Coordinates of C-alpha atoms and ligand atoms in Angstrom, one line a residue:
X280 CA 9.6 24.0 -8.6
X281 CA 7.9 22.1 -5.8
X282 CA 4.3 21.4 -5.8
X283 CA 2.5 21.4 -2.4
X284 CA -0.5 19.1 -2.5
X285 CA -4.0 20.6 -3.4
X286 CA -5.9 18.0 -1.2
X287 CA -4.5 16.1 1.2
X288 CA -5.9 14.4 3.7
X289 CA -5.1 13.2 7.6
X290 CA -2.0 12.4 8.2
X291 CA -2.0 14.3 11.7
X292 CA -0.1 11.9 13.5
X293 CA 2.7 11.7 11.0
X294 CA 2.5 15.4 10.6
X295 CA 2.9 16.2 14.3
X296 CA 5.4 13.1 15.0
X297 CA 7.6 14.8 12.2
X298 CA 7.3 18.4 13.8
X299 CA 8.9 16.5 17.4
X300 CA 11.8 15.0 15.8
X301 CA 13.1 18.2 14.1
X302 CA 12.5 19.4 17.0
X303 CA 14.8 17.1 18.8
X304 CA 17.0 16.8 16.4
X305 CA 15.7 13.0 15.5
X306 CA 17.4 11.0 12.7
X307 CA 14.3 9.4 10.8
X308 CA 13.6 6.6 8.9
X309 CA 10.0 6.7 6.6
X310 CA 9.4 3.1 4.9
X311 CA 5.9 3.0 3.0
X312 CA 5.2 0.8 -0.2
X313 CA 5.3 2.7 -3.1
X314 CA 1.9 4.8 -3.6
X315 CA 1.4 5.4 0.1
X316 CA 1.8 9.0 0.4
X317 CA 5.7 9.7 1.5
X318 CA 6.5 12.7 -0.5
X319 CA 3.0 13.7 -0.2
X320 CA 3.6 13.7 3.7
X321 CA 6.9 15.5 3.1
X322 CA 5.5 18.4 0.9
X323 CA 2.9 19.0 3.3
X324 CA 5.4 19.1 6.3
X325 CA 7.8 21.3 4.4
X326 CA 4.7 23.9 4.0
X327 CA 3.6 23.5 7.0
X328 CA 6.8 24.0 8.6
X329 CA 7.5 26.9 6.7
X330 CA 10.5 28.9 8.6
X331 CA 9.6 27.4 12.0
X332 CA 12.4 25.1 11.2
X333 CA 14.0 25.9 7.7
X334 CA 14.0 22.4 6.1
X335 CA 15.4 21.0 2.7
X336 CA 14.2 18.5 0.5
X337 CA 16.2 15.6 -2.1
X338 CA 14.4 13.7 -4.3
X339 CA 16.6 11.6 -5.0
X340 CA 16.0 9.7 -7.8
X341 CA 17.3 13.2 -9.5
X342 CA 20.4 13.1 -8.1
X343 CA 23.3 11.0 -10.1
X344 CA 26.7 12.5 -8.5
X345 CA 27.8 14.5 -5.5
X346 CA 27.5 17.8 -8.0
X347 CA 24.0 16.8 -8.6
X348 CA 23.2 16.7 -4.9
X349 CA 25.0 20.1 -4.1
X350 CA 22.7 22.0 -6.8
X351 CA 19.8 20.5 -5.9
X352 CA 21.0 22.1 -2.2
X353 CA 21.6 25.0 -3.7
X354 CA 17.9 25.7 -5.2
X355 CA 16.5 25.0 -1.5
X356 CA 18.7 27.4 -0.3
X357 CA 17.8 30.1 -2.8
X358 CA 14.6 29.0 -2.2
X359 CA 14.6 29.5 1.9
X360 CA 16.4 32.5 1.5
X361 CA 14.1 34.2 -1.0
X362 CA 11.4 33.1 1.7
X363 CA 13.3 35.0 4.2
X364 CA 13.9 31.5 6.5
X365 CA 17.9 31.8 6.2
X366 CA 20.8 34.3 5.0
X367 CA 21.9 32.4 2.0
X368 CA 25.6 33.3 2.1
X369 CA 26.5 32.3 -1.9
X370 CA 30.4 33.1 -1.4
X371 CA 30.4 30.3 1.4
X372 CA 28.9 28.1 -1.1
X373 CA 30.9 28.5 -4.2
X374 CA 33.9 28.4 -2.1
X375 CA 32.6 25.1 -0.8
X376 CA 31.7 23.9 -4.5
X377 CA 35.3 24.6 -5.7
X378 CA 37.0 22.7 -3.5
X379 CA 35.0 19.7 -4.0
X380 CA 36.4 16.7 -6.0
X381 CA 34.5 13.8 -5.7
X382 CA 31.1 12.5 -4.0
X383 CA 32.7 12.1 -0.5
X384 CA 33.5 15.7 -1.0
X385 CA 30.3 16.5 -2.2
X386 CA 28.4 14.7 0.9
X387 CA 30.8 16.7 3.5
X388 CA 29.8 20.3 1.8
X389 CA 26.4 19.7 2.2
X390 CA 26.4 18.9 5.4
X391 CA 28.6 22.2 6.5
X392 CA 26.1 23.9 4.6
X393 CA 23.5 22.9 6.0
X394 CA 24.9 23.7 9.5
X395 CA 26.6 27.4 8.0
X396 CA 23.0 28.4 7.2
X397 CA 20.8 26.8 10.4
X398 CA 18.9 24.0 8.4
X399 CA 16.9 22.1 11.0
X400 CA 16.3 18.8 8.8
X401 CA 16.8 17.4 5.6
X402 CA 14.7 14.8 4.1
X403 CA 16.3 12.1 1.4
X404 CA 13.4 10.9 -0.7
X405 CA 14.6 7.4 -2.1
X406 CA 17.8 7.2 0.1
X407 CA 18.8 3.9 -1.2
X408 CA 18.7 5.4 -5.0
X409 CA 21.2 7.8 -3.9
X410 CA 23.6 5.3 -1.8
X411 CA 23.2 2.9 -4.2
X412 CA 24.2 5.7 -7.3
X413 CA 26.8 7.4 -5.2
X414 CA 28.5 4.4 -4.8
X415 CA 28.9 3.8 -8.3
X416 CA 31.4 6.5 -8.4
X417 CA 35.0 7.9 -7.2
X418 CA 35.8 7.4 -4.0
X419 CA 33.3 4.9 -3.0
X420 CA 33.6 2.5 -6.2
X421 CA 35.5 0.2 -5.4
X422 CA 35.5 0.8 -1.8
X423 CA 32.3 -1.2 -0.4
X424 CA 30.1 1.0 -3.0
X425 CA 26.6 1.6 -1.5
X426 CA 27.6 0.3 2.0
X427 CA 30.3 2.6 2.0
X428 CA 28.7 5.5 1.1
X429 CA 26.0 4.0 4.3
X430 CA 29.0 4.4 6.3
X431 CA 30.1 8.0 5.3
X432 CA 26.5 9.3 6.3
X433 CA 26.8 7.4 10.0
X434 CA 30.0 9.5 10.6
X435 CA 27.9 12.9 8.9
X436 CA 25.1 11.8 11.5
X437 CA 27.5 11.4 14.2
X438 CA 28.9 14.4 13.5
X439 CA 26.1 16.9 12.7
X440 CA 23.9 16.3 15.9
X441 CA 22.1 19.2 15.7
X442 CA 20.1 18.4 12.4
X443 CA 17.5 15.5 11.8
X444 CA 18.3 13.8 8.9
X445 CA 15.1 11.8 7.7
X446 CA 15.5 8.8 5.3
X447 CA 12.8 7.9 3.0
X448 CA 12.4 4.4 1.4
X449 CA 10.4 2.0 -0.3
X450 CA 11.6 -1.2 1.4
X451 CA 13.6 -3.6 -0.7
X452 CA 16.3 -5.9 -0.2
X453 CA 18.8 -3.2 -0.8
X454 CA 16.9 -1.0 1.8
X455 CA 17.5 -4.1 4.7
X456 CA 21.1 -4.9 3.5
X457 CA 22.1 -1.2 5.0
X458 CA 19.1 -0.5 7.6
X459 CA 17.5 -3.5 8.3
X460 CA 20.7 -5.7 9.3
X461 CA 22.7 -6.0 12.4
X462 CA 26.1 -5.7 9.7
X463 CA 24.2 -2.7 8.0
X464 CA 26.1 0.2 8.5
X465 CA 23.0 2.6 9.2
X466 CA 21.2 -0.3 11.5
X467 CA 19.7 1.9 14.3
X468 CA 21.6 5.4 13.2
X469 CA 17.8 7.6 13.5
X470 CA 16.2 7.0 16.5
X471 CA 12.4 6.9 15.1
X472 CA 10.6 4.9 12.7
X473 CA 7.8 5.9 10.5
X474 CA 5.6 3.2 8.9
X475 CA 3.1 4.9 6.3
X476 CA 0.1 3.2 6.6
X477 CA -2.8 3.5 3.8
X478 CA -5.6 6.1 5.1
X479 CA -8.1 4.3 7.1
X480 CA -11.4 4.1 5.2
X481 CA -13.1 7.5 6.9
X482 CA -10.2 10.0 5.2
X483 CA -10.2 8.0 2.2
X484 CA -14.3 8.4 1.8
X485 CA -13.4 12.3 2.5
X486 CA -10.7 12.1 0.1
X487 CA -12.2 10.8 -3.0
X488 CA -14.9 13.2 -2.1
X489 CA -12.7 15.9 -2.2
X490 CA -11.2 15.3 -5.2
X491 CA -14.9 15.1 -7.2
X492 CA -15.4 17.9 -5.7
X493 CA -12.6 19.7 -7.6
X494 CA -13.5 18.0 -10.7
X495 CA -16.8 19.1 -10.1
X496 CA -17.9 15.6 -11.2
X497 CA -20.9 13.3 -9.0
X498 CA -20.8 9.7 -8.2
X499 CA -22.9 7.7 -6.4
X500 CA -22.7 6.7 -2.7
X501 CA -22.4 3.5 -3.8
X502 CA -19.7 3.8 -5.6
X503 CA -17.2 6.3 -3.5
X504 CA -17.6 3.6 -0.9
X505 CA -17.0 1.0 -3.2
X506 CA -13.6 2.7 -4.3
X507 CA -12.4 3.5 -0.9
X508 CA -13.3 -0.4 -0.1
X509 CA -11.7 -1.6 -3.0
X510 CA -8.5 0.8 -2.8
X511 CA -7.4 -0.4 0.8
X512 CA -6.8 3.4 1.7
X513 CA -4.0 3.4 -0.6
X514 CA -4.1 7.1 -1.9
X515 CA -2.6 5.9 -5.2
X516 CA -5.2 3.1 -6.1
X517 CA -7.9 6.4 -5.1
X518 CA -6.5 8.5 -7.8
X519 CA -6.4 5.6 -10.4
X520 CA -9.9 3.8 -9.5
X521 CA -11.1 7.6 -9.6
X522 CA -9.4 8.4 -13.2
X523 CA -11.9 5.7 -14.9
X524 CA -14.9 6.5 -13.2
X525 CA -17.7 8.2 -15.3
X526 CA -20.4 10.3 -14.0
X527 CA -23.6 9.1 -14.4
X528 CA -22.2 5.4 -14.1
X529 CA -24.1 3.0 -11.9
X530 CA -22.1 0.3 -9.5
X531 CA -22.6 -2.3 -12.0
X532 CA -21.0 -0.8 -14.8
X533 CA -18.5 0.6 -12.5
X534 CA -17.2 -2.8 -11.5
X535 CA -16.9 -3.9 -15.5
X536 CA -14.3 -1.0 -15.5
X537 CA -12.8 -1.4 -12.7
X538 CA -12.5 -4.9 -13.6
X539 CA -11.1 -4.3 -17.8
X540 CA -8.6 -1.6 -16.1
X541 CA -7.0 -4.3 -14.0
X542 CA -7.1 -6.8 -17.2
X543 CA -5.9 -4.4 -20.0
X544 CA -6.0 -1.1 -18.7
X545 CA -3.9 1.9 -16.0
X546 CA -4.0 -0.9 -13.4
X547 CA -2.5 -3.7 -15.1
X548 CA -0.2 -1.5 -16.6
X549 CA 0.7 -0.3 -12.9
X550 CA 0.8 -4.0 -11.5
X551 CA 2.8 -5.0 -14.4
X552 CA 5.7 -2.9 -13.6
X553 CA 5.1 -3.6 -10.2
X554 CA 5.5 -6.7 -10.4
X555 CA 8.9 -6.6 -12.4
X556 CA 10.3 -5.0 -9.7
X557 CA 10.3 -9.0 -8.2
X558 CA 12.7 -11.6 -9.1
X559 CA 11.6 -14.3 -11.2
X560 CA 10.9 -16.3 -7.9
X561 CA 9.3 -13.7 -5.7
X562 CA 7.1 -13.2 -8.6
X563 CA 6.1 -17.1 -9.0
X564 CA 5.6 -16.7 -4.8
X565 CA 2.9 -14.1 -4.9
X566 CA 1.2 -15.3 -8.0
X567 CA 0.6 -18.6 -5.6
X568 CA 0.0 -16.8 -2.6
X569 CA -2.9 -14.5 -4.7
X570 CA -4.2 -17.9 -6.4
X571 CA -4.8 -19.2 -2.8
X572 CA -1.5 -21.2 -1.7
X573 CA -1.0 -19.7 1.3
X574 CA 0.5 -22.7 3.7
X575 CA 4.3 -22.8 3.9
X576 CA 4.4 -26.2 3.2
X577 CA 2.8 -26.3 -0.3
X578 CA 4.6 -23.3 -1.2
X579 CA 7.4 -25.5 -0.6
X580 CA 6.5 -28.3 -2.1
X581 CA 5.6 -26.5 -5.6
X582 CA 8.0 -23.8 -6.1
X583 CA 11.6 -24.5 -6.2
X584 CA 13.8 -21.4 -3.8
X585 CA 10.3 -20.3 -2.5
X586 CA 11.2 -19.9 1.5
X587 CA 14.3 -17.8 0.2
X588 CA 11.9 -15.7 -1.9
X589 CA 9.3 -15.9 1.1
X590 CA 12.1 -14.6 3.7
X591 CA 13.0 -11.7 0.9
X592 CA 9.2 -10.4 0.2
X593 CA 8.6 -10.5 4.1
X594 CA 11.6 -8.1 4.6
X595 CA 10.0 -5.6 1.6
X596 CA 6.8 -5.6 3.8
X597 CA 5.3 -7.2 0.7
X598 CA 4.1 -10.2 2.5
X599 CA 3.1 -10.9 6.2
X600 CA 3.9 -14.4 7.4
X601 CA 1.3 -15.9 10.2
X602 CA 2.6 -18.5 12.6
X603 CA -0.2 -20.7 13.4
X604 CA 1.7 -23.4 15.8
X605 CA 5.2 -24.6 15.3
X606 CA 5.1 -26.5 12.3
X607 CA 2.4 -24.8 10.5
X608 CA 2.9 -20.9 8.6
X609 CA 1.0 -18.9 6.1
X610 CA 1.2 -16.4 3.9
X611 CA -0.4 -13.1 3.1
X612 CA 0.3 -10.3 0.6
X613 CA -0.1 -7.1 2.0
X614 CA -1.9 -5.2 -1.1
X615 CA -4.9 -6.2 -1.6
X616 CA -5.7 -4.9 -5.0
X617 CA -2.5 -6.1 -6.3
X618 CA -3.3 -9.8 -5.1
X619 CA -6.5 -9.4 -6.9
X620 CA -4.6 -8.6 -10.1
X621 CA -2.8 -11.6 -10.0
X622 CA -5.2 -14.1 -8.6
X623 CA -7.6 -12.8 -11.8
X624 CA -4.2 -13.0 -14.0
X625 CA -3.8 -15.8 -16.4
X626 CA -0.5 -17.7 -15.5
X627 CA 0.2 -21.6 -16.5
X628 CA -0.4 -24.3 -14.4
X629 CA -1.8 -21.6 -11.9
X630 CA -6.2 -21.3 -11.5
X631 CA -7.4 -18.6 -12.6
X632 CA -10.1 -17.0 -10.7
X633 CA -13.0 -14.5 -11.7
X634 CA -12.7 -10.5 -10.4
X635 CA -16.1 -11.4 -9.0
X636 CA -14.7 -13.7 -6.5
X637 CA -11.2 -12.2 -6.4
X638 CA -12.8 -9.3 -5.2
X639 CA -15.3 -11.3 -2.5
X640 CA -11.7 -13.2 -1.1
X641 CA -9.4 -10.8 -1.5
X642 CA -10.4 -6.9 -1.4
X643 CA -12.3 -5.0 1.0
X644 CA -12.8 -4.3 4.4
X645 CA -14.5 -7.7 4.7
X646 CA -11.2 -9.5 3.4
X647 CA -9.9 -7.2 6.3
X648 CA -11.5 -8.2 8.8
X649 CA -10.7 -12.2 8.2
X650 CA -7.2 -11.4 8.4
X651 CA -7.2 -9.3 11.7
X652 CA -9.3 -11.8 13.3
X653 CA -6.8 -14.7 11.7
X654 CA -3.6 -13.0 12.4
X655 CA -4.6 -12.5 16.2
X656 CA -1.6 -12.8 18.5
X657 CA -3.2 -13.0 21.7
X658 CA -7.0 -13.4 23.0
X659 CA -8.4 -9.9 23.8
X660 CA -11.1 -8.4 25.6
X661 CA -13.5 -6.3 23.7
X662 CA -16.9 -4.5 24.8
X663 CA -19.3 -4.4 22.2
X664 CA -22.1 -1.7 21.2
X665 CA -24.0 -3.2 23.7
X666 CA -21.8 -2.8 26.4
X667 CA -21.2 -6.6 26.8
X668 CA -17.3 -7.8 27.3
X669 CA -16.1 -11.1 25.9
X670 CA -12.6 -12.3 24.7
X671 CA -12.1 -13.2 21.3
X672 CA -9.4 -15.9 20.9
X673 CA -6.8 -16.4 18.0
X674 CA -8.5 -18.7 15.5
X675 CA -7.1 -21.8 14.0
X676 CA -8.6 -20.7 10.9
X677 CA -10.4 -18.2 9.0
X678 CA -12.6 -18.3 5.8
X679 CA -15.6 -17.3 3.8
X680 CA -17.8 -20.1 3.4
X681 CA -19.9 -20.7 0.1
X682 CA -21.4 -24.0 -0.6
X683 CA -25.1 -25.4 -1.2
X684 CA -26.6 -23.5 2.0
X685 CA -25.7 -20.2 1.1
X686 CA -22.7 -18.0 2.1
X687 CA -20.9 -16.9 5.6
X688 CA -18.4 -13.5 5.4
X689 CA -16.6 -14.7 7.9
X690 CA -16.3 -18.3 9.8
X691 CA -14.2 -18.4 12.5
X692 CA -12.9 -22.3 13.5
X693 CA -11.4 -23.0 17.3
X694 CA -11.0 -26.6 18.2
X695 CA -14.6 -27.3 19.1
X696 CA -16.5 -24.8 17.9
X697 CA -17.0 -21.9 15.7
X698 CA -17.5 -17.9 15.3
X699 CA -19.8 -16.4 12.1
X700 CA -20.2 -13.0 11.5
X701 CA -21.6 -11.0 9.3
X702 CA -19.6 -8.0 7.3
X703 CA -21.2 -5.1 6.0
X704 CA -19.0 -2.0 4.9
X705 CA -22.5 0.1 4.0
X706 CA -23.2 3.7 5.8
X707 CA -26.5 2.3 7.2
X708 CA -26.1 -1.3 9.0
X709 CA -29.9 -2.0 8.9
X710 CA -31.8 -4.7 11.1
X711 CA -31.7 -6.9 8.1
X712 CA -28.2 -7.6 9.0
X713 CA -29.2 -8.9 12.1
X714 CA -31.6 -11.3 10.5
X715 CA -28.6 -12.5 8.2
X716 CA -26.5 -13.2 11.0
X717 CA -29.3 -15.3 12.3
X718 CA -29.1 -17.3 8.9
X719 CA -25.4 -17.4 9.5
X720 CA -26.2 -19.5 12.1
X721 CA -28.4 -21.8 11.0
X722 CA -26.2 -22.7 8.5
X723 CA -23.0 -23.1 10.7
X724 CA -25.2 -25.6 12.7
X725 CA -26.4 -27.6 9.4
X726 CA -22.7 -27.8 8.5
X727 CA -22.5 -29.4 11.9
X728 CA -20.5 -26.8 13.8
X729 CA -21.0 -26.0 16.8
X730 CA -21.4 -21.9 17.4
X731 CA -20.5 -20.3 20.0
X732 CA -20.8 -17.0 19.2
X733 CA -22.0 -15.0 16.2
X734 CA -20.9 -11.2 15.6
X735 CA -22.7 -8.2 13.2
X736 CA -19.1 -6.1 11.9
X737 CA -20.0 -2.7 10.2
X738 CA -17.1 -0.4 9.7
X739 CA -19.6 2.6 10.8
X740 CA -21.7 3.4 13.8
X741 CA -25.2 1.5 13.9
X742 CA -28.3 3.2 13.7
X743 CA -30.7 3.4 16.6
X744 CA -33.2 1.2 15.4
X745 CA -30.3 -1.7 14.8
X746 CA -29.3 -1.4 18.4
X747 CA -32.6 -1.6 19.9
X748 CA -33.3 -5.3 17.4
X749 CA -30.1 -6.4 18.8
X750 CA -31.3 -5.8 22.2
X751 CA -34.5 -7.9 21.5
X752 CA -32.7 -10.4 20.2
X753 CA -29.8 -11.0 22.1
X754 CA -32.3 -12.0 25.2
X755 CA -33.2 -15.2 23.4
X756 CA -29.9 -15.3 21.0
X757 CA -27.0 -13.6 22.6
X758 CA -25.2 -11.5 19.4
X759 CA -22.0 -9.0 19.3
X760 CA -22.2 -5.9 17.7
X761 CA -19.1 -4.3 16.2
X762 CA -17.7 -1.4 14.5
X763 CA -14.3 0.1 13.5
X764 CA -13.7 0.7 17.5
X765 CA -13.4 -2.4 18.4
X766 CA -12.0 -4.0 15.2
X767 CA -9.3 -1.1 15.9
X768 CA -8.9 -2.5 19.4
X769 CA -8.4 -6.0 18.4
X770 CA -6.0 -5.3 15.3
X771 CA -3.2 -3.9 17.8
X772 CA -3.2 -7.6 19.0
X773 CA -3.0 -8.7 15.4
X774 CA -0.3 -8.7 12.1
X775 CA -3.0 -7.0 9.7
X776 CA -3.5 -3.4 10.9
X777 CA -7.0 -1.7 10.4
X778 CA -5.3 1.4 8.7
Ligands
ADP975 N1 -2.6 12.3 2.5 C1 -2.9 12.4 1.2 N2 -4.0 13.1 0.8 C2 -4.3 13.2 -0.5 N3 -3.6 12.6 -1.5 C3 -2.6 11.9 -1.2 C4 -2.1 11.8 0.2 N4 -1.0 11.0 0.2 C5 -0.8 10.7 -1.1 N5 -1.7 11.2 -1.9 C6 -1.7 11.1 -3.4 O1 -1.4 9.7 -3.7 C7 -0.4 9.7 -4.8 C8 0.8 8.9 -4.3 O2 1.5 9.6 -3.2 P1 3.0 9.7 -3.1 O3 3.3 10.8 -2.1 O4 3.7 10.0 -4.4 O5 3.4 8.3 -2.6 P2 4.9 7.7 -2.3 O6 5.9 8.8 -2.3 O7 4.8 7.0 -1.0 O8 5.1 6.7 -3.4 C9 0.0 11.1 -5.1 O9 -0.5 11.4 -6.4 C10 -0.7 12.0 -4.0 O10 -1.3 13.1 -4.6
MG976 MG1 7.6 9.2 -3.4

């Protein structure tokens, strides 16, 4: 039995993309870290679809041998047929099954079958578990294994043209040994690509509403903003920040459990076998990264086999690299409450750092925003709220300041001079923000920076009344105003991507 989901949310892009390539006849490859929403996407699809284009669906982390795969056909076509989509002709398949031997023959019938009874597309959930399992047995042991059951399915795509075959992955090494390499056998074999992205911060707000709703339980403003903050848009981390709140809890006590789940609760448990998924290296790597070594060199210098490890975690889409200049590289992970679990995780020899400022450095849309404006390719031209245009140039660096004058979200450094800004992911961006941003200043300038420009970020639309104090203000102090619009604008120039 397949479950279709009960809320889902967005996805329209994906949803219409998908609808094009069956269409076509488009081999597809979806790569999303784990917890992003691909099967998700592909239930919804398959309902939407319904017998517009009959479909199938393998999850295959079910599937062990070629017999596995066949029956796991046959149930779709059962199910398509009961559905009225195809004529499920069950001779043609027991004929088929009789005759088959091995996994190669297995592979072949299933692909004849899908062509005897007018599937449009079939969708491999966890591709590389099934390459990887097939090739384990008769005739591929022994034979190249994984890569050659790779090469099997690039003379079934070859041959079946008419069907879109779509390949879902988690990206590992495995995944970029037969799809990511030049020598892989399926390199370029589906002509699209689907990166899942987390849900921007809107859909998730709408749906961690949705899913009180059904649970008829009430939280706070506060804190559904605070979870979709805190979760990155990852529809996973929603459902497990959600699981341990409380009605009736305020922020505070909110954060204490958010805080005691990732020490010895569902999240560390989750991040724990997340993280074993890493070699003993890769896993040293990120817990350095998350503590705050982020320069090449240091990594380097402190970890014995860390570029290897680097190179391999940049190929899972784990971890970004940021060329600043030709000598000089950084490191980011990707998942942002997953760097907060380690930075806040004990390990030897390695600082530990509180959830309090783990969170401030490393989760949020405000940890977002330093990275798009420090991973900027190019300069680009932006026009504010206001309707002014100015280019914002890559930074040399980016941080948060706290020291003795007080704090800065966000200080941008450029040879000579420097851009603050103020962050705020609240619905209402009050005046008050303004006057922060003026503090922000003042401090920059005490430091003895020169500032050259100071911006106001909010994720949503300011109120009236903000606009018109901005106005005032900029006549005597010229400010930028902000909002996910721009931000958007500028992170298509830049490595992080506002999801
Ligand atoms: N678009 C969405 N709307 C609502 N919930 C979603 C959405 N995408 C994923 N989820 C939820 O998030 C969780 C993880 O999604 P899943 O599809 O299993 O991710 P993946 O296959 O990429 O690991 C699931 O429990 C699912 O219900
Ligand atoms: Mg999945």
């Amino acid at each position: 039995m397949r479950y279709s989901p009960e809320i889902f949310v967005d996805r329209e892009k994906e949803l219409s993309s998908l609808r094009k390539w069956v269409n076509e006849g488009t081999n597809v490859l979806v790569v999303g870290l784990r917890g992003y929403g691909k099967t998700s996407l592909f239930m919804k699809f398959l309902e939407e679809v319904g017998c517009d284009f009959p479909g199938v669906y393998i999850n295959c982390l079910t599937i062990y041998t070629g017999r596995d795969l066949l029956n796991s056909l046959l149930e779709e076509l059962e199910t398509l047929s009961s559905r009225g989509c195809i004529d499920f002709d069950r001779m043609f398949f027991d004929a088929l099954l009789s005759r088959t031997r091995d996994s190669r023959d297995c592979l072949n019938a299933l692909y004849k079958l899908l062509e005897k009874h007018g599937i449009r597309f079939i969708i491999f959930d966890e591709i590389s578990t099934l390459l990887r399992r097939l090739g384990a047995q008769k005739p591929f042991r022994g034979a190249g294994g994984a890569k050659a059951v790779a090469e099997h399915f690039k003379a079934l795509l070859d041959r079946y043209r008419g069907i879109s075959t779509i390949f879902a992955d988690t990206s590992t090494n495995f995944h970029y040994e037969l799809f990511g390499k030049y020598s892989g056998p399926l390199f370029r074999q589906y002509q699209a690509m689907l990166e899942l992205e987390p849900l921007s911060f809107g859909d998730s707000i709408e749906l961690i509403r949705e899913i009180l709703r059904k649970r008829n339980v009430g939280l706070s403003d506060n804190i559904v903003l605070y979870i979709a903050d805190i979760s990155g848009g990852v529809p996973a981390y929603i459902e497990m920040l959600l699981a341990i709140a409380e009605e009736g809890m305020d922020i505070r006590e909110y954060e204490a459990e958010v805080e005691r789940s990732l020490i010895l609760g569902l999240l560390n448990r989750y991040f724990e076998a997340l993280l074993d998924k890493f070699s003993w290296t890769e896993q040293e790597v990120l817990y350095a990264i998350a503590k705050g070594m982020t320069r090449f060199s240091e990594l380097q210098r402190s970890i014995a086999g860390s570029a290897q490890a680097l190179n391999s975690l940049v190929r899972k889409g784990v971890v970004i690299n940021v060329k600043k200049g030709p000598r000089e590289s950084y490191y980011l992970i990707k998942d942002k409450l997953f760097t907060a679990w380690l930075a806040i995780r004990e390990k030897p020899g390695m600082r530990k750092i509180s959830f309090k400022k783990a969170r401030m450095l490393t989760i949020g849309f405000e940890s977002l925003v330093r990275e798009i404006f420090f991973t900027l390719k190019e300069s680009v031209r932006i026009r504010d709220e206001l309707g002014r245009e100015i280019t914002i140039e890559p930074p040399k660096k980016v941080y948060r300041y706290e020291g003795a004058l007080g704090e800065i979200d966000m200080v941008a450094e450029y040879r000579d001079y420097v851009v603050v800004g103020e962050i705020y992911f609240g619905l209402k961006c009050g005046r008050e923000k303004i006057n922060q941003l003026l503090r922000h200043i003042g401090i920059a300038e005490r430091l003895g920076y020169k500032v050259r420009q100071a911006i106001l970020i909010s994720y949503f639309d300011y109120p009236e009344e903000t606009i018109g104090y901005a106005r005032k203000i900029s006549e005597e102090t010229p400010i930028l105003l902000l909002t996910e619009k721009q931000l958007r604008e500028l992170s298509k120039y830049s490595l992080v991507r506002l999801p």
